[in-house]
């Protein structure tokens, strides 16, 4: 039996709180999460200083973190993904060395290896039993997988589960309860409908459709669609369109894939239920269909960030990944990809699993329009490196495909291809033909933090905008 | 005479407003101003010159339109501006 509290004050009386402490959160309820705000607001009222925050991601609704920043109560934030008002605050007022962007796999590694030192993990848990076992798959605030919270539960000094659905005993759980110290029961964890934030539907935009078609043709020509292959795609509209095309291919050729990994959507679930893929390894559910599936389909498995992508875990799932489809905000002539900032230093996202999967997958594909609102996506040099170019293999746009010259094997395979394969310099010139050549943008300003690759290497610096 | 408004604020389009003015004046707001502000100004000046128009204020709210989109929007605005001016 774990201590159970029904009042935030009663819980906080039992916690050891001090300036400089580290606290962590996970983001599985995404923009619908109410708990990160509840807890950070409490830290604000208690006037704790120099806090080290370890949210796995920060979404626009996380105003409690913004309040702490404005009140100068934060020393550092270590996260995997960041957008909205907190990101805008960093772009304007970020202090030196106050932000570290990690990858999903890198965050798990840093917890396990003691680099992310967390005093209290506050874990939003949709269903909890009296032994501190927890599942994300059930409850009125179900979010599916709790993948990014598992290392927090195992490695934080103190672990508090927060739930709005306390049950006597759970048979199937994602958190085993052994390291849980306390349970807080609240009325509501938030609004699970807020999980579906961002683009989780297939694009019908003609440019997106053409990119997806080019990508599917390339994947086919590379002979990657074969029995037992594995695949991961993000939740972007183009990536999902590629996923749908692959579904049709699998049906037509009577092929079954071994697994899909990463963030899971309705489109992945449909393929599991149709028998086109054997297993889904789910580290985060991107929509409500995925959440329902994880509760009912035994082959839809919730996995931890460690099992998903920790580079020092020899059994990580993505080590066996054949294909990954990813996006880019910018890509440069060395194939470095930026999904962390725009071209003017505003933070708009972060790696998530971008660098993890690009590094491990046998072939990594970037799908993106050649230009977005006049801005050419190919730069001489990206503003911020999220994923090193040596891990990026193919760039697919609506006006041509470029293969990283490091991949002699792929180029050899494609030497007689009828696809429009050109150098990345040629693709950039094609973009400039329409947009004109961009003027040089403003110089970098005050450094505020770093981008850390999954193994702990610092690969770039983040700056303020003004 | 009422201002002439042409275009939209959709991504990759622009909204152009023409109002009478003693001399040519141009105001540009653009999401890509840092990278393409000079190019936008140039296409506006060329288009005005091509149509021989010297007495308007051009207000461009740009959402990343390509040059030929800006030129087409401005040309359309100029034609409407002239026909309105003829009627009034």
Coordinates of C-alpha atoms in Angstrom, one line a residue:
Chain A
X1 CA 0.0 0.0 0.0
X2 CA 1.3 3.4 -0.9
X3 CA 0.4 6.7 0.9
X4 CA -2.6 8.2 -0.9
X5 CA -3.4 11.9 -0.8
X6 CA -6.6 13.7 -1.9
X7 CA -5.3 17.2 -1.4
X8 CA -2.2 18.8 -2.9
X9 CA -1.3 20.5 0.3
X10 CA -1.3 17.3 2.2
X11 CA 1.0 15.7 -0.4
X12 CA 3.4 18.7 -0.4
X13 CA 3.7 18.6 3.4
X14 CA 5.4 15.2 3.0
X15 CA 7.8 16.2 0.2
X16 CA 11.3 17.6 0.8
X17 CA 11.5 20.8 -1.2
X18 CA 14.5 23.0 -1.6
X19 CA 16.1 25.6 -3.9
X20 CA 18.0 24.0 -6.8
X21 CA 16.0 20.8 -6.8
X22 CA 15.2 18.9 -10.0
X23 CA 11.6 18.0 -10.9
X24 CA 10.3 16.1 -13.9
X25 CA 7.1 15.7 -15.9
X26 CA 6.0 13.8 -19.0
X27 CA 4.0 15.1 -21.9
X28 CA 1.7 12.2 -22.8
X29 CA -1.4 14.3 -22.4
X30 CA 0.3 16.9 -24.6
X31 CA -1.8 20.0 -24.9
X32 CA -4.5 18.5 -22.7
X33 CA -2.3 18.2 -19.6
X34 CA -3.4 20.0 -16.5
X35 CA -0.9 18.4 -14.0
X36 CA 2.3 20.1 -15.1
X37 CA 0.5 23.4 -14.5
X38 CA -0.9 22.3 -11.2
X39 CA 2.5 21.3 -9.8
X40 CA 4.6 24.1 -11.3
X41 CA 2.0 26.7 -10.0
X42 CA 2.5 25.1 -6.5
X43 CA 6.3 25.5 -6.8
X44 CA 5.7 29.1 -7.9
X45 CA 3.5 29.9 -4.8
X46 CA 6.1 28.3 -2.5
X47 CA 8.7 30.6 -4.0
X48 CA 11.3 27.8 -4.7
X49 CA 14.3 29.1 -6.6
X50 CA 16.8 27.8 -9.1
X51 CA 14.6 24.9 -10.1
X52 CA 15.9 22.4 -12.6
X53 CA 13.0 21.3 -14.8
X54 CA 13.0 18.0 -16.8
X55 CA 9.7 17.9 -18.7
X56 CA 9.9 15.4 -21.6
X57 CA 8.3 18.1 -23.7
X58 CA 6.6 21.5 -23.3
X59 CA 3.4 22.4 -25.1
X60 CA 1.6 25.7 -25.6
X61 CA -0.8 25.0 -22.7
X62 CA 2.1 24.7 -20.1
X63 CA 1.7 28.2 -18.7
X64 CA 2.9 27.2 -15.2
X65 CA 6.4 26.8 -16.5
X66 CA 6.2 30.2 -18.1
X67 CA 5.1 31.7 -14.8
X68 CA 8.2 30.1 -13.1
X69 CA 10.5 31.5 -15.8
X70 CA 9.0 35.0 -15.5
X71 CA 9.4 35.0 -11.7
X72 CA 13.1 33.9 -12.2
X73 CA 12.6 30.6 -10.3
X74 CA 14.2 28.4 -13.0
X75 CA 17.9 27.6 -13.3
X76 CA 17.7 25.2 -16.3
X77 CA 15.1 23.4 -18.4
X78 CA 16.1 20.1 -20.0
X79 CA 13.6 18.8 -22.5
X80 CA 13.1 17.1 -25.9
X81 CA 10.6 19.3 -27.6
X82 CA 9.3 22.8 -26.9
X83 CA 6.9 25.2 -28.6
X84 CA 4.4 27.9 -27.7
X85 CA 4.7 30.7 -25.1
X86 CA 7.6 29.1 -23.2
X87 CA 9.6 28.8 -26.5
X88 CA 8.8 32.4 -27.4
X89 CA 10.0 33.5 -23.9
X90 CA 13.3 31.8 -24.4
X91 CA 13.7 33.4 -27.8
X92 CA 13.3 36.9 -26.2
X93 CA 14.6 36.5 -22.6
X94 CA 16.5 33.2 -22.4
X95 CA 19.4 33.3 -20.0
X96 CA 22.8 31.7 -20.8
X97 CA 23.1 28.0 -20.2
X98 CA 19.4 27.7 -19.3
X99 CA 18.2 25.3 -21.9
X100 CA 19.3 21.8 -23.0
X101 CA 17.5 20.0 -25.8
X102 CA 17.9 16.3 -25.6
X103 CA 16.5 13.5 -27.8
X104 CA 13.9 11.0 -26.5
X105 CA 16.6 8.3 -26.4
X106 CA 19.2 10.7 -25.0
X107 CA 16.8 11.7 -22.1
X108 CA 16.4 8.0 -21.1
X109 CA 20.2 7.6 -21.3
X110 CA 20.8 10.7 -19.2
X111 CA 18.3 9.5 -16.5
X112 CA 19.9 6.1 -16.3
X113 CA 23.5 7.3 -16.4
X114 CA 22.8 10.0 -13.7
X115 CA 23.2 13.1 -15.9
X116 CA 19.5 14.1 -15.4
X117 CA 19.4 14.2 -11.6
X118 CA 15.8 14.5 -10.6
X119 CA 14.6 14.8 -7.0
X120 CA 10.9 14.4 -7.6
X121 CA 9.2 13.0 -10.6
X122 CA 5.5 14.0 -10.9
X123 CA 4.0 11.4 -13.1
X124 CA 0.5 12.0 -14.6
X125 CA -1.0 8.5 -14.6
X126 CA -4.5 7.9 -16.0
X127 CA -5.1 4.7 -13.9
X128 CA -3.3 3.8 -10.6
X129 CA -3.9 1.1 -8.1
X130 CA -3.1 1.1 -4.4
X131 CA 0.3 -0.6 -4.9
X132 CA 1.4 2.3 -7.1
X133 CA 1.0 0.3 -10.3
X134 CA -0.1 2.5 -13.2
X135 CA -1.4 2.3 -16.7
X136 CA -2.0 4.9 -19.4
X137 CA -4.4 2.7 -21.3
X138 CA -7.5 3.1 -19.1
X139 CA -9.4 5.8 -17.3
X140 CA -11.3 8.9 -18.3
X141 CA -7.9 10.6 -19.1
X142 CA -6.3 7.7 -20.9
X143 CA -3.3 8.7 -23.0
X144 CA -2.1 5.2 -24.0
X145 CA 1.6 4.6 -23.6
X146 CA 3.5 6.2 -20.7
X147 CA 6.8 5.5 -22.5
X148 CA 8.5 8.8 -21.7
X149 CA 7.7 8.6 -17.9
X150 CA 9.3 5.2 -17.2
X151 CA 12.9 6.3 -16.6
X152 CA 11.5 9.1 -14.4
X153 CA 9.8 6.5 -12.3
X154 CA 12.9 4.3 -12.0
X155 CA 15.6 7.0 -11.5
X156 CA 14.1 10.0 -9.7
X157 CA 14.8 10.1 -5.9
X158 CA 11.0 10.5 -5.1
X159 CA 8.2 9.5 -7.4
X160 CA 4.6 10.8 -7.1
X161 CA 1.9 9.4 -9.3
X162 CA -1.0 11.7 -10.0
X163 CA -4.3 10.2 -11.1
X164 CA -8.0 10.8 -11.5
X165 CA -8.8 7.1 -11.6
X166 CA -7.7 5.1 -8.5
X167 CA -8.6 1.4 -8.6
X168 CA -8.0 -1.4 -6.1
X169 CA -5.7 -3.5 -8.3
X170 CA -4.4 -3.4 -11.9
X171 CA -3.7 -6.6 -13.8
X172 CA -2.0 -5.0 -16.7
X173 CA 0.3 -2.0 -16.0
X174 CA 3.1 0.0 -17.5
X175 CA 4.6 1.2 -14.2
X176 CA 5.2 -1.6 -11.7
X177 CA 4.9 0.5 -8.5
X178 CA 8.1 -0.6 -6.7
X179 CA 9.7 2.8 -6.9
X180 CA 6.5 4.8 -6.3
X181 CA 6.5 6.9 -3.1
X182 CA 3.1 8.5 -3.1
X183 CA -0.2 8.8 -5.0
X184 CA -2.1 12.0 -5.4
X185 CA -5.8 11.7 -6.5
X186 CA -7.2 14.7 -8.3
X187 CA -10.5 15.4 -10.0
X188 CA -9.1 15.5 -13.5
X189 CA -5.7 15.1 -15.2
X190 CA -6.9 17.4 -18.0
X191 CA -8.5 16.9 -21.3
X192 CA -7.4 13.8 -23.2
X193 CA -8.8 15.3 -26.4
X194 CA -5.9 17.7 -26.2
X195 CA -3.6 14.8 -27.0
X196 CA -4.5 15.2 -30.6
X197 CA -2.5 18.4 -31.1
X198 CA -0.5 19.1 -34.2
X199 CA -0.8 17.3 -37.5
X200 CA -2.0 13.8 -37.1
X201 CA -4.1 13.5 -40.3
X202 CA -3.1 12.6 -43.9
X203 CA -2.3 15.5 -46.2
X204 CA -4.4 16.1 -49.3
X205 CA -2.4 19.0 -50.3
X206 CA -1.2 18.3 -53.9
X207 CA 2.4 19.1 -53.1
X208 CA 2.3 16.8 -50.1
X209 CA 0.7 14.1 -52.2
X210 CA 3.4 14.3 -54.8
X211 CA 6.2 14.2 -52.1
X212 CA 4.6 11.1 -50.6
X213 CA 4.4 9.5 -54.0
X214 CA 8.0 10.2 -54.7
X215 CA 9.0 8.8 -51.3
X216 CA 7.0 5.6 -51.8
X217 CA 8.6 5.1 -55.3
X218 CA 12.0 5.6 -53.8
X219 CA 11.4 3.2 -50.9
X220 CA 10.2 0.6 -53.5
X221 CA 13.2 1.1 -55.8
X222 CA 15.5 0.5 -52.9
X223 CA 13.8 -2.8 -52.3
X224 CA 13.0 -2.0 -48.7
X225 CA 9.5 -3.3 -48.7
X226 CA 10.0 -7.0 -48.1
X227 CA 8.6 -9.5 -45.7
X228 CA 9.6 -8.7 -42.1
X229 CA 10.7 -5.1 -42.7
X230 CA 10.3 -2.5 -40.1
X231 CA 9.1 1.1 -40.4
X232 CA 8.6 4.3 -38.4
X233 CA 6.9 7.5 -39.5
X234 CA 6.2 10.7 -37.6
X235 CA 2.7 12.2 -37.3
X236 CA 3.2 14.8 -40.0
X237 CA 0.7 14.8 -42.9
X238 CA 3.2 13.7 -45.5
X239 CA 4.7 11.0 -43.4
X240 CA 1.3 9.6 -42.8
X241 CA 0.5 9.7 -46.5
X242 CA 3.6 7.6 -47.1
X243 CA 2.4 5.2 -44.4
X244 CA -1.0 4.9 -46.3
X245 CA 0.8 4.2 -49.6
X246 CA 2.8 1.5 -47.9
X247 CA -0.4 -0.1 -46.6
X248 CA -1.6 -0.4 -50.2
X249 CA 1.7 -1.9 -51.3
X250 CA 1.6 -4.5 -48.5
X251 CA -1.9 -5.5 -49.4
X252 CA -1.1 -5.8 -53.1
X253 CA 2.1 -7.8 -52.6
X254 CA 0.8 -9.8 -49.6
X255 CA 3.7 -8.7 -47.4
X256 CA 3.7 -8.5 -43.6
X257 CA 5.9 -6.0 -41.8
X258 CA 7.6 -7.0 -38.5
X259 CA 7.1 -3.8 -36.5
X260 CA 6.2 -0.2 -36.5
X261 CA 7.7 1.9 -33.7
X262 CA 7.6 5.4 -32.2
X263 CA 4.5 7.6 -32.0
X264 CA 1.4 5.6 -33.1
X265 CA -1.6 6.9 -34.9
X266 CA -4.9 5.5 -36.2
X267 CA -3.2 4.7 -39.5
X268 CA -0.7 2.4 -37.8
X269 CA -3.4 0.8 -35.8
X270 CA -5.5 0.0 -38.9
X271 CA -2.5 -1.8 -40.4
X272 CA -2.1 -3.9 -37.2
X273 CA -5.7 -4.8 -37.2
X274 CA -5.6 -5.7 -40.8
X275 CA -2.7 -8.1 -40.2
X276 CA -0.2 -6.0 -42.3
X277 CA 2.2 -5.6 -39.4
X278 CA 2.9 -8.0 -36.5
X279 CA 3.7 -5.6 -33.7
X280 CA 3.4 -1.9 -32.8
X281 CA 6.0 -0.6 -30.3
X282 CA 4.4 2.5 -28.9
X283 CA 6.3 5.1 -27.0
X284 CA 3.5 7.7 -27.3
X285 CA -0.1 7.6 -28.7
X286 CA -0.8 10.5 -31.1
X287 CA -4.6 10.1 -31.3
X288 CA -7.5 8.5 -29.5
X289 CA -7.7 5.5 -31.9
X290 CA -4.2 4.6 -30.8
X291 CA -5.2 4.9 -27.1
X292 CA -8.1 2.6 -27.6
X293 CA -6.0 0.1 -29.5
X294 CA -3.3 -0.1 -26.8
X295 CA -5.9 -1.2 -24.4
X296 CA -7.4 -4.0 -26.6
X297 CA -4.7 -5.2 -29.0
X298 CA -2.1 -7.4 -27.3
X299 CA 0.4 -6.8 -30.2
X300 CA 0.2 -3.0 -29.6
X301 CA 2.9 -2.8 -26.9
X302 CA 3.7 0.2 -24.8
X303 CA 7.5 0.6 -24.5
X304 CA 9.7 2.9 -22.4
X305 CA 12.0 5.5 -23.9
X306 CA 14.9 3.3 -22.8
X307 CA 13.6 0.3 -24.7
X308 CA 12.7 2.5 -27.6
X309 CA 15.8 4.6 -28.3
X310 CA 18.5 4.7 -25.5
X311 CA 21.7 4.5 -27.6
X312 CA 23.4 2.6 -24.8
X313 CA 20.7 0.0 -24.5
X314 CA 21.8 -2.9 -26.9
X315 CA 18.2 -4.1 -27.0
X316 CA 16.6 -0.8 -28.1
X317 CA 13.8 -1.3 -30.7
X318 CA 15.0 1.2 -33.2
X319 CA 18.4 -0.6 -33.6
X320 CA 16.4 -3.0 -36.0
X321 CA 14.6 -0.2 -37.8
X322 CA 14.8 -0.4 -41.6
X323 CA 13.0 2.7 -42.7
X324 CA 12.2 6.0 -40.9
X325 CA 10.3 8.9 -42.5
X326 CA 11.0 12.3 -40.9
X327 CA 10.3 15.9 -41.6
X328 CA 12.6 19.0 -41.7
X329 CA 12.2 22.7 -41.1
X330 CA 15.6 23.2 -42.7
X331 CA 18.2 20.9 -44.3
X332 CA 21.6 22.0 -45.4
X333 CA 24.1 21.1 -48.1
X334 CA 25.7 18.6 -45.7
X335 CA 22.3 17.1 -45.0
X336 CA 22.2 18.4 -41.4
X337 CA 18.5 18.8 -40.4
X338 CA 16.9 21.4 -38.2
X339 CA 13.5 20.7 -36.6
X340 CA 14.4 22.7 -33.4
X341 CA 14.2 26.4 -34.5
X342 CA 13.0 28.5 -37.4
X343 CA 15.6 30.5 -39.4
X344 CA 15.2 33.4 -36.9
X345 CA 16.1 31.5 -33.6
X346 CA 12.6 31.0 -32.4
X347 CA 12.3 27.5 -31.0
X348 CA 9.5 25.6 -32.7
X349 CA 10.0 22.0 -31.7
X350 CA 13.0 19.8 -31.1
X351 CA 14.4 16.4 -31.9
X352 CA 11.9 14.2 -30.1
X353 CA 13.1 10.9 -31.7
X354 CA 14.3 12.6 -34.9
X355 CA 18.0 12.1 -34.3
X356 CA 17.6 8.8 -32.5
X357 CA 15.7 7.1 -35.4
X358 CA 17.7 8.8 -38.2
X359 CA 20.9 7.5 -36.6
X360 CA 19.7 3.9 -36.1
X361 CA 17.5 3.3 -39.1
X362 CA 19.1 1.5 -42.1
X363 CA 17.7 4.3 -44.4
X364 CA 16.4 7.6 -43.1
X365 CA 14.1 9.7 -45.4
X366 CA 13.3 13.4 -45.0
X367 CA 10.1 14.4 -46.7
X368 CA 9.5 18.1 -47.1
X369 CA 8.2 20.6 -49.7
X370 CA 11.2 22.3 -51.4
X371 CA 9.8 25.6 -50.1
X372 CA 7.3 26.7 -47.6
X373 CA 5.7 30.2 -48.0
X374 CA 8.7 31.4 -50.2
X375 CA 11.2 30.1 -47.7
X376 CA 13.6 27.5 -49.3
X377 CA 14.0 24.5 -47.0
X378 CA 17.5 23.7 -48.2
X379 CA 20.0 26.2 -46.8
X380 CA 23.8 26.4 -47.2
X381 CA 23.9 26.0 -43.4
X382 CA 20.9 25.2 -41.1
X383 CA 20.3 27.7 -38.3
X384 CA 20.4 24.9 -35.7
X385 CA 21.5 21.3 -36.1
X386 CA 19.0 18.8 -34.6
X387 CA 20.3 15.8 -36.5
X388 CA 23.7 15.5 -38.0
X389 CA 23.9 15.1 -41.8
X390 CA 25.9 11.9 -41.5
X391 CA 22.7 10.2 -40.3
X392 CA 20.4 11.5 -43.0
X393 CA 20.3 9.5 -46.2
X394 CA 17.5 10.7 -48.6
X395 CA 15.8 14.0 -49.1
X396 CA 12.5 13.8 -51.0
X397 CA 10.7 16.9 -52.3
X398 CA 8.0 17.5 -54.9
X399 CA 10.6 18.7 -57.3
X400 CA 13.3 16.1 -57.0
X401 CA 15.2 13.7 -54.7
X402 CA 18.7 14.0 -53.3
X403 CA 20.7 11.1 -51.8
X404 CA 23.5 11.8 -49.3
X405 CA 26.8 11.2 -51.2
X406 CA 28.0 9.2 -48.1
X407 CA 25.5 6.5 -49.1
X408 CA 27.5 4.9 -52.0
X409 CA 25.4 1.8 -51.6
X410 CA 22.1 3.6 -52.2
X411 CA 23.5 5.6 -55.1
X412 CA 24.8 2.4 -56.8
X413 CA 21.4 0.8 -56.4
X414 CA 19.7 3.8 -57.9
X415 CA 22.1 4.4 -60.8
X416 CA 19.6 3.3 -63.5
X417 CA 16.6 4.8 -61.7
X418 CA 14.0 6.9 -63.6
X419 CA 13.3 8.9 -60.5
X420 CA 14.4 12.5 -60.5
X421 CA 17.6 12.1 -58.4
X422 CA 19.9 15.1 -58.4
X423 CA 22.5 16.6 -56.0
X424 CA 21.2 18.6 -53.0
X425 CA 22.9 21.7 -54.5
X426 CA 20.7 21.2 -57.7
X427 CA 17.6 21.0 -55.5
X428 CA 18.6 24.2 -53.7
X429 CA 19.1 25.9 -57.1
X430 CA 15.6 24.7 -58.2
X431 CA 14.1 26.3 -55.1
X432 CA 15.9 29.6 -55.6
X433 CA 14.7 29.6 -59.2
X434 CA 11.2 30.2 -57.8
X435 CA 11.9 32.1 -54.6
X436 CA 15.0 34.1 -55.5
X437 CA 18.1 33.9 -53.4
X438 CA 17.5 34.8 -49.8
X439 CA 19.4 37.8 -48.3
X440 CA 21.7 37.0 -45.4
X441 CA 19.7 36.8 -42.2
X442 CA 20.6 38.4 -38.9
X443 CA 23.6 37.3 -36.9
X444 CA 23.3 35.1 -33.9
X445 CA 22.6 36.7 -30.5
X446 CA 23.0 35.7 -26.9
X447 CA 23.6 32.0 -26.4
X448 CA 20.9 30.4 -24.2
X449 CA 21.6 26.7 -24.4
X450 CA 22.6 23.7 -26.4
X451 CA 21.4 20.8 -28.5
X452 CA 22.7 17.5 -27.1
X453 CA 22.8 14.5 -29.3
X454 CA 21.6 11.2 -27.9
X455 CA 25.0 10.1 -26.7
X456 CA 25.5 13.4 -24.8
X457 CA 27.6 15.1 -27.4
X458 CA 26.8 18.8 -27.8
X459 CA 26.1 19.4 -31.5
X460 CA 24.9 23.0 -31.6
X461 CA 24.1 26.2 -29.6
X462 CA 20.7 27.9 -29.2
X463 CA 20.5 31.7 -29.2
X464 CA 18.0 34.4 -28.4
X465 CA 16.3 36.2 -31.2
X466 CA 16.7 39.8 -30.1
Chain B
X1 CA -12.3 56.8 -53.3
X2 CA -12.3 53.6 -51.2
X3 CA -9.1 51.7 -50.8
X4 CA -8.7 48.8 -53.3
X5 CA -8.0 45.5 -51.5
X6 CA -6.8 42.4 -53.5
X7 CA -5.5 39.1 -52.4
X8 CA -5.6 37.1 -49.1
X9 CA -3.7 36.4 -46.0
X10 CA -3.3 32.7 -46.8
X11 CA 0.1 31.2 -46.6
X12 CA 2.0 31.9 -49.9
X13 CA -0.3 34.7 -50.8
X14 CA -0.4 38.4 -50.1
X15 CA -3.0 41.1 -49.4
X16 CA -2.4 44.4 -51.3
X17 CA -4.2 47.6 -50.4
X18 CA -4.0 50.6 -52.7
X19 CA -5.0 54.1 -51.5
X20 CA -4.6 57.4 -53.3
X21 CA -1.4 59.3 -52.5
X22 CA 0.5 62.3 -53.9
X23 CA 3.6 60.3 -54.5
X24 CA 4.4 56.6 -54.7
X25 CA 4.8 55.1 -51.2
X26 CA 5.3 51.5 -50.3
X27 CA 4.8 49.7 -47.0
X28 CA 5.8 46.1 -46.7
X29 CA 5.0 43.7 -43.9
X30 CA 6.2 40.2 -44.7
X31 CA 6.9 37.0 -42.8
X32 CA 10.0 36.6 -45.0
X33 CA 11.1 40.3 -44.9
X34 CA 14.5 39.5 -43.6
X35 CA 15.2 37.1 -46.4
X36 CA 13.2 38.7 -49.3
X37 CA 12.2 42.3 -48.3
X38 CA 14.4 43.8 -51.1
X39 CA 13.0 41.4 -53.7
X40 CA 9.4 42.2 -52.7
X41 CA 10.1 46.0 -52.9
X42 CA 11.7 45.6 -56.3
X43 CA 8.8 43.6 -57.9
X44 CA 6.3 46.2 -56.6
X45 CA 8.4 49.1 -58.0
X46 CA 8.8 47.4 -61.3
X47 CA 5.1 46.6 -61.6
X48 CA 4.0 50.1 -60.7
X49 CA 6.5 51.5 -63.3
X50 CA 5.2 49.0 -65.9
X51 CA 1.7 50.4 -65.4
X52 CA 2.8 54.0 -65.1
X53 CA 1.2 54.5 -61.7
X54 CA 2.8 57.2 -59.5
X55 CA 0.1 58.4 -57.2
X56 CA -0.7 55.5 -54.8
X57 CA 0.2 54.2 -51.4
X58 CA 0.9 50.4 -51.7
X59 CA 0.4 48.4 -48.5
X60 CA 1.6 44.8 -48.8
X61 CA 0.8 42.2 -46.2
X62 CA 2.8 39.3 -47.4
X63 CA 2.6 35.7 -46.3
X64 CA 5.4 34.3 -48.4
X65 CA 4.0 34.9 -51.9
X66 CA 6.4 34.3 -54.8
X67 CA 7.3 37.2 -57.1
X68 CA 4.8 36.4 -59.8
X69 CA 2.0 36.1 -57.3
X70 CA 2.8 39.5 -55.9
X71 CA 3.0 40.9 -59.4
X72 CA -0.4 39.3 -60.4
X73 CA -2.1 40.6 -57.2
X74 CA -0.7 44.1 -57.7
X75 CA -1.6 44.2 -61.4
X76 CA -5.1 43.2 -60.5
X77 CA -5.2 45.9 -57.9
X78 CA -4.0 48.5 -60.3
X79 CA -6.6 47.6 -62.9
X80 CA -9.4 47.9 -60.3
X81 CA -7.9 51.1 -58.9
X82 CA -7.9 52.7 -62.4
X83 CA -11.5 51.6 -63.1
X84 CA -12.7 52.9 -59.8
X85 CA -10.8 56.2 -60.4
X86 CA -12.5 56.5 -63.8
X87 CA -15.9 56.1 -62.3
X88 CA -15.5 58.6 -59.5

